[in-house]
mmCIF file of C-alpha atoms in Angstrom:
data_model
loop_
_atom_site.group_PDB
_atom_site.id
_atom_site.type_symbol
_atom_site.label_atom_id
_atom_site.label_comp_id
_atom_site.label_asym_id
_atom_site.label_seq_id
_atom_site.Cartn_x
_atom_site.Cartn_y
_atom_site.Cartn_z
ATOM 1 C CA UNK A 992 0.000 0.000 0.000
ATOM 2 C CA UNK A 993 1.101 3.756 -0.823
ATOM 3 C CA UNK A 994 -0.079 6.548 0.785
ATOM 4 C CA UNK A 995 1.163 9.752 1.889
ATOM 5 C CA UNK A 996 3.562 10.023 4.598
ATOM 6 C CA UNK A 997 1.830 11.144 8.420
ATOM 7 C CA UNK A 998 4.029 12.666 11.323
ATOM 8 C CA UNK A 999 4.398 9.266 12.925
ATOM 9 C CA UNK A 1000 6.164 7.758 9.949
ATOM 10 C CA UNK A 1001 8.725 10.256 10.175
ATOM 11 C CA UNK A 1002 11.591 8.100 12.192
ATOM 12 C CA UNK A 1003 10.371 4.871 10.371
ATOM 13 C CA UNK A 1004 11.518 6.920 7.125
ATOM 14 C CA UNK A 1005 14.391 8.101 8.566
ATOM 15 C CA UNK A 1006 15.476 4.295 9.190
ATOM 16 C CA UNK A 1007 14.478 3.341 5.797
ATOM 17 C CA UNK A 1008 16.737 6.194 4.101
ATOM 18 C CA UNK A 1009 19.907 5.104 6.305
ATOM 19 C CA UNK A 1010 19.993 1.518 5.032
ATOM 20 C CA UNK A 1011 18.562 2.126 2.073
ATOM 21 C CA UNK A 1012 22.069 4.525 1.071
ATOM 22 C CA UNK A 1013 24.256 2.598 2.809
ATOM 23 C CA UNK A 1014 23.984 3.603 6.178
ATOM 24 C CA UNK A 1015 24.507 7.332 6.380
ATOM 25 C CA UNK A 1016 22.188 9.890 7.242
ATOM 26 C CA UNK A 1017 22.304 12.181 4.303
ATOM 27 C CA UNK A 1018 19.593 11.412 2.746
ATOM 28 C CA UNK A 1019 17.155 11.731 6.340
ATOM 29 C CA UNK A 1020 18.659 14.679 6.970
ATOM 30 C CA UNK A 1021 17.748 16.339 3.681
ATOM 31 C CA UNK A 1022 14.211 15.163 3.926
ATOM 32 C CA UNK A 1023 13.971 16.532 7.626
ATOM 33 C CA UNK A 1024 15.042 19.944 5.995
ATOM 34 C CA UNK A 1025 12.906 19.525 2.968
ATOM 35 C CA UNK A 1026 9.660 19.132 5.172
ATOM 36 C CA UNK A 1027 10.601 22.052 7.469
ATOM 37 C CA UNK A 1028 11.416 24.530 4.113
ATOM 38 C CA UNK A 1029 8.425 26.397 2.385
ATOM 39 C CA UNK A 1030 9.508 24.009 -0.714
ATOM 40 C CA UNK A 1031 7.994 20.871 1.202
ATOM 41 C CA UNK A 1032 4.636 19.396 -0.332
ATOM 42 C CA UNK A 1033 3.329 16.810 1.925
ATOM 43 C CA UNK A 1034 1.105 15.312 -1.077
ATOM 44 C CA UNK A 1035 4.624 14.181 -2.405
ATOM 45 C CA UNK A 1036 6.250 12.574 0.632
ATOM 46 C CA UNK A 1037 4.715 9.092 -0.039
ATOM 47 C CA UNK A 1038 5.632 5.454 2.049
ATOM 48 C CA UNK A 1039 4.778 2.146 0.598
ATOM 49 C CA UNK A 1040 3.619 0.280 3.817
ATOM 50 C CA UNK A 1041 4.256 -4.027 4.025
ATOM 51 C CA UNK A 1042 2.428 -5.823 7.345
ATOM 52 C CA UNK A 1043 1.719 -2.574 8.953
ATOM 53 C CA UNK A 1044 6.081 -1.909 8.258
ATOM 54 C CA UNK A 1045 7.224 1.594 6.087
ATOM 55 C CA UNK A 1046 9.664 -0.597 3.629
ATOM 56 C CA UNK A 1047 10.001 2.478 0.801
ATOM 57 C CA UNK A 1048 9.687 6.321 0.615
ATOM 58 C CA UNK A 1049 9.770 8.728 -1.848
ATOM 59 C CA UNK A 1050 9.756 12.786 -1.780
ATOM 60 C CA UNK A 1051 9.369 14.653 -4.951
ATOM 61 C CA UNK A 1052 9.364 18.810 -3.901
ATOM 62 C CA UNK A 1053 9.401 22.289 -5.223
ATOM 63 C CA UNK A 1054 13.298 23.390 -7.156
ATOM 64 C CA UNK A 1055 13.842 25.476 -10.090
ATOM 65 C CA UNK A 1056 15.350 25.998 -13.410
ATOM 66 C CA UNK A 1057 17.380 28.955 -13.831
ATOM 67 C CA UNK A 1058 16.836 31.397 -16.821
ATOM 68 C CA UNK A 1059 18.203 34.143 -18.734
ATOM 69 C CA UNK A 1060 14.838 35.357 -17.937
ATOM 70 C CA UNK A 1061 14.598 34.280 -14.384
ATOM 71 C CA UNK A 1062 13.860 31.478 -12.006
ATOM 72 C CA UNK A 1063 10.612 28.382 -13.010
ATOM 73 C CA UNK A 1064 9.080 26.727 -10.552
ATOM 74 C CA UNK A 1065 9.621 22.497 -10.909
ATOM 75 C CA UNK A 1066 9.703 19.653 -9.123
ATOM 76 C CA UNK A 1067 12.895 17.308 -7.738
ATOM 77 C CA UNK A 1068 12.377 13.761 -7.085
ATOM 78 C CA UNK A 1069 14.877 12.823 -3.777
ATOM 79 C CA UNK A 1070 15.374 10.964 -2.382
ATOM 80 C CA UNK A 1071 13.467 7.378 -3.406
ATOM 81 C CA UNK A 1072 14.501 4.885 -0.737
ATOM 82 C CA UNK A 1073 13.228 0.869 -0.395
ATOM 83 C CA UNK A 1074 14.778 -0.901 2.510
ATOM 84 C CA UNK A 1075 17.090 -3.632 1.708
ATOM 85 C CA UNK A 1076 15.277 -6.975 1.562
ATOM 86 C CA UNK A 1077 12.368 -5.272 0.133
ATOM 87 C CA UNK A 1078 14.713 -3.754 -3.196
ATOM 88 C CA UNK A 1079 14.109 -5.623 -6.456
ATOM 89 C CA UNK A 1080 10.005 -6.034 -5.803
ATOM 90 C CA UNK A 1081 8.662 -3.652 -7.539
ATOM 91 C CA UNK A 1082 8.323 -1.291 -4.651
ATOM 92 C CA UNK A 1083 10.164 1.842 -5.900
ATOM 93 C CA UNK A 1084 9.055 1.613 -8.919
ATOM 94 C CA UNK A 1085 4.827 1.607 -7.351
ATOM 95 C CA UNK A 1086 6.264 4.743 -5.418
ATOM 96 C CA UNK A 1087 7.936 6.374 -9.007
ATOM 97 C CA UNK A 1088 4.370 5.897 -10.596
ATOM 98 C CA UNK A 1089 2.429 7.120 -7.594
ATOM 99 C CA UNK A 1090 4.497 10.061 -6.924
ATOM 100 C CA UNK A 1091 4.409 11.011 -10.877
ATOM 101 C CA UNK A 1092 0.554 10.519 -10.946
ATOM 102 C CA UNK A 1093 -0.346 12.741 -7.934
ATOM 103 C CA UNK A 1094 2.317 15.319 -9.634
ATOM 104 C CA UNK A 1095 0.357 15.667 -12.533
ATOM 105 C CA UNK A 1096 -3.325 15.054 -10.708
ATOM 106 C CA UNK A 1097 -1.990 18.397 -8.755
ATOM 107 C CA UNK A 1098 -1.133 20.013 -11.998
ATOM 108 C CA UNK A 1099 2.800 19.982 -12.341
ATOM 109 C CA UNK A 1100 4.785 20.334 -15.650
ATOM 110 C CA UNK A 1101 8.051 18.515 -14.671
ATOM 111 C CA UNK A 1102 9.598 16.349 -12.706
ATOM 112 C CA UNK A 1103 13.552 16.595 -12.348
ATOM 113 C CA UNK A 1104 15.665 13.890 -10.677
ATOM 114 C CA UNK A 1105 19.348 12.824 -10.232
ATOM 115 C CA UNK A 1106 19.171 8.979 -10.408
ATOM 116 C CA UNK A 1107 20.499 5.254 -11.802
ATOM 117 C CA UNK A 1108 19.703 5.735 -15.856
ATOM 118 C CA UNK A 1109 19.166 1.999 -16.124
ATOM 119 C CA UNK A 1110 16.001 2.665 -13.147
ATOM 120 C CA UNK A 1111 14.014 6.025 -14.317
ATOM 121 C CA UNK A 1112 13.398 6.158 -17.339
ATOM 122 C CA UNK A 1113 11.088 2.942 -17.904
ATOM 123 C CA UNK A 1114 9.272 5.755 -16.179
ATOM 124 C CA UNK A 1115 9.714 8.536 -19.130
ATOM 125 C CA UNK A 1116 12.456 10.181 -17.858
ATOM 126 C CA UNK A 1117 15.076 11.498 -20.262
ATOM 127 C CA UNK A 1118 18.366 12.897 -19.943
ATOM 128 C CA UNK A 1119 17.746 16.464 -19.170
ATOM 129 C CA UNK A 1120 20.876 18.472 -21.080
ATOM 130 C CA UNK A 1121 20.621 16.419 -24.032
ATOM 131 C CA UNK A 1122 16.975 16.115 -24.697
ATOM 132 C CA UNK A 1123 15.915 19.506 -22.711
ATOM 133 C CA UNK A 1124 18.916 21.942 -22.653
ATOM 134 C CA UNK A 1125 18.832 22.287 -18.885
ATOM 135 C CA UNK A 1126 21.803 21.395 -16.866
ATOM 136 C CA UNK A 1127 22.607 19.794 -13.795
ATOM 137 C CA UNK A 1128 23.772 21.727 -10.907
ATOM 138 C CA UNK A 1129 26.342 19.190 -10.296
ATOM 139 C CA UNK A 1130 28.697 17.292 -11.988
ATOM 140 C CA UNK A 1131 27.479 14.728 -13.200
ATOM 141 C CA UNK A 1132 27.065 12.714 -16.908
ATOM 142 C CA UNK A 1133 24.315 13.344 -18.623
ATOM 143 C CA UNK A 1134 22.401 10.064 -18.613
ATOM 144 C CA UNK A 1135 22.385 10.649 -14.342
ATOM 145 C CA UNK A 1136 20.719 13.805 -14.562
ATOM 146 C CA UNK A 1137 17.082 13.194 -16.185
ATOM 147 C CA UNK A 1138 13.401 14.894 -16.998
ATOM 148 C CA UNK A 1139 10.192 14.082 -17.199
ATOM 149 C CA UNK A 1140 7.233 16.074 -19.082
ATOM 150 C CA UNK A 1141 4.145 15.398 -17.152
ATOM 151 C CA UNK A 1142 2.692 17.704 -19.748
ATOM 152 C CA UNK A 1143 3.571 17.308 -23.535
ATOM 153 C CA UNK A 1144 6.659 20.179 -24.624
ATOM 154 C CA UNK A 1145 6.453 22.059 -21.038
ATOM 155 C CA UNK A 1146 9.917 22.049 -21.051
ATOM 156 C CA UNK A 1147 10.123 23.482 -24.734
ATOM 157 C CA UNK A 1148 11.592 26.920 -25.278
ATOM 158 C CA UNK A 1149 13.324 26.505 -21.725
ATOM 159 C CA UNK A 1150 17.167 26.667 -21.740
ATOM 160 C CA UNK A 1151 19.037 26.944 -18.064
ATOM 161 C CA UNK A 1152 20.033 25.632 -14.580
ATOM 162 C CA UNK A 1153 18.630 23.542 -12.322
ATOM 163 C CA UNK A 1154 18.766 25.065 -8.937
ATOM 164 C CA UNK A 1155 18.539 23.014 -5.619
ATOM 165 C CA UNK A 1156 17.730 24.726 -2.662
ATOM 166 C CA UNK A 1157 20.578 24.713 0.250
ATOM 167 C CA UNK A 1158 18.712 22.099 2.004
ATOM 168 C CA UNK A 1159 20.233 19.217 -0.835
ATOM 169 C CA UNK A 1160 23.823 20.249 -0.087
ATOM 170 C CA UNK A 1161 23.855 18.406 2.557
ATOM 171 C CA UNK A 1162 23.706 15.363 0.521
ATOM 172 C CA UNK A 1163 27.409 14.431 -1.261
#
């Protein structure tokens, strides 16, 4: 079962992210930032729930692209977590497809994430600077930095920077 995440869950998804990425608390620690920034949307902090047990979580909130002619509004898909023993089930990919259906149910344009290019995009996602002409803040390879469309050209015309907010430097 998915559904979105409630205060309660909130150590539960902590856990999840520290042995889901190896055990290190980067990736908890950003999401206890996101949900305390004005970015947070607590629509998109989802948990797929096994026997009662939080086994996954995703977050997908507010970032933007910078422009010549200033700064868009689009979403950022981190981090996706399953616990290990759960990976390989199918469970991150029921919380990709959940998270990018209540996205687009809410009316969003994009989707941005930094991810495995083998993993996203059975979900549509495309290599961002080669199909979209907007760059990763980091560096990274192309393939790792990807895009999705939730609606069809919203990213034409748009040339720039993706900008994470300070919250995500804490993840290296």
């Amino acid at each position: 079962m998915i559904r979105p995440e409630i205060s309660a869950d909130y150590e539960e998804i902590r856990t999840v992210n520290y042995f889901a990425f190896g055990n290190r608390t980067n990736e908890a620690n950003l999401i206890e930032a996101i949900r305390r920034s004005d970015l947070f949307i607590p629509e998109l902090s989802l948990v797929a729930v096994e026997e009662e047990e939080i086994v996954g979580h995703i977050l997908i909130s507010q970032i933007f692209i910078e422009t010549n002619g200033g700064e868009i509004r689009t979403l950022g898909l981190a981090p996706m977590a399953v616990k290990p023993g759960y990976q390989g089930m199918g469970i991150g990919s029921a919380l990709v497809k959940e998270g990018l259906q209540i996205c687009r149910n809410l009316g969003y344009s994009h989707v941005f994430v930094l991810g495995h290019p083998e993993f996203y995009p059975k979900f549509g996602f495309l290599p961002s600077q080669s199909n979209f002409e907007i760059e990763c803040p980091y560096p990274v390879q192309d393939p790792y930095f990807m895009a999705i469309e939730l609606k069809a050209d919203s990213l034409k015309g748009i040339k720039g920077k993706v900008k994470y907010p300070p919250s995500f430097e804490s993840v290296s």
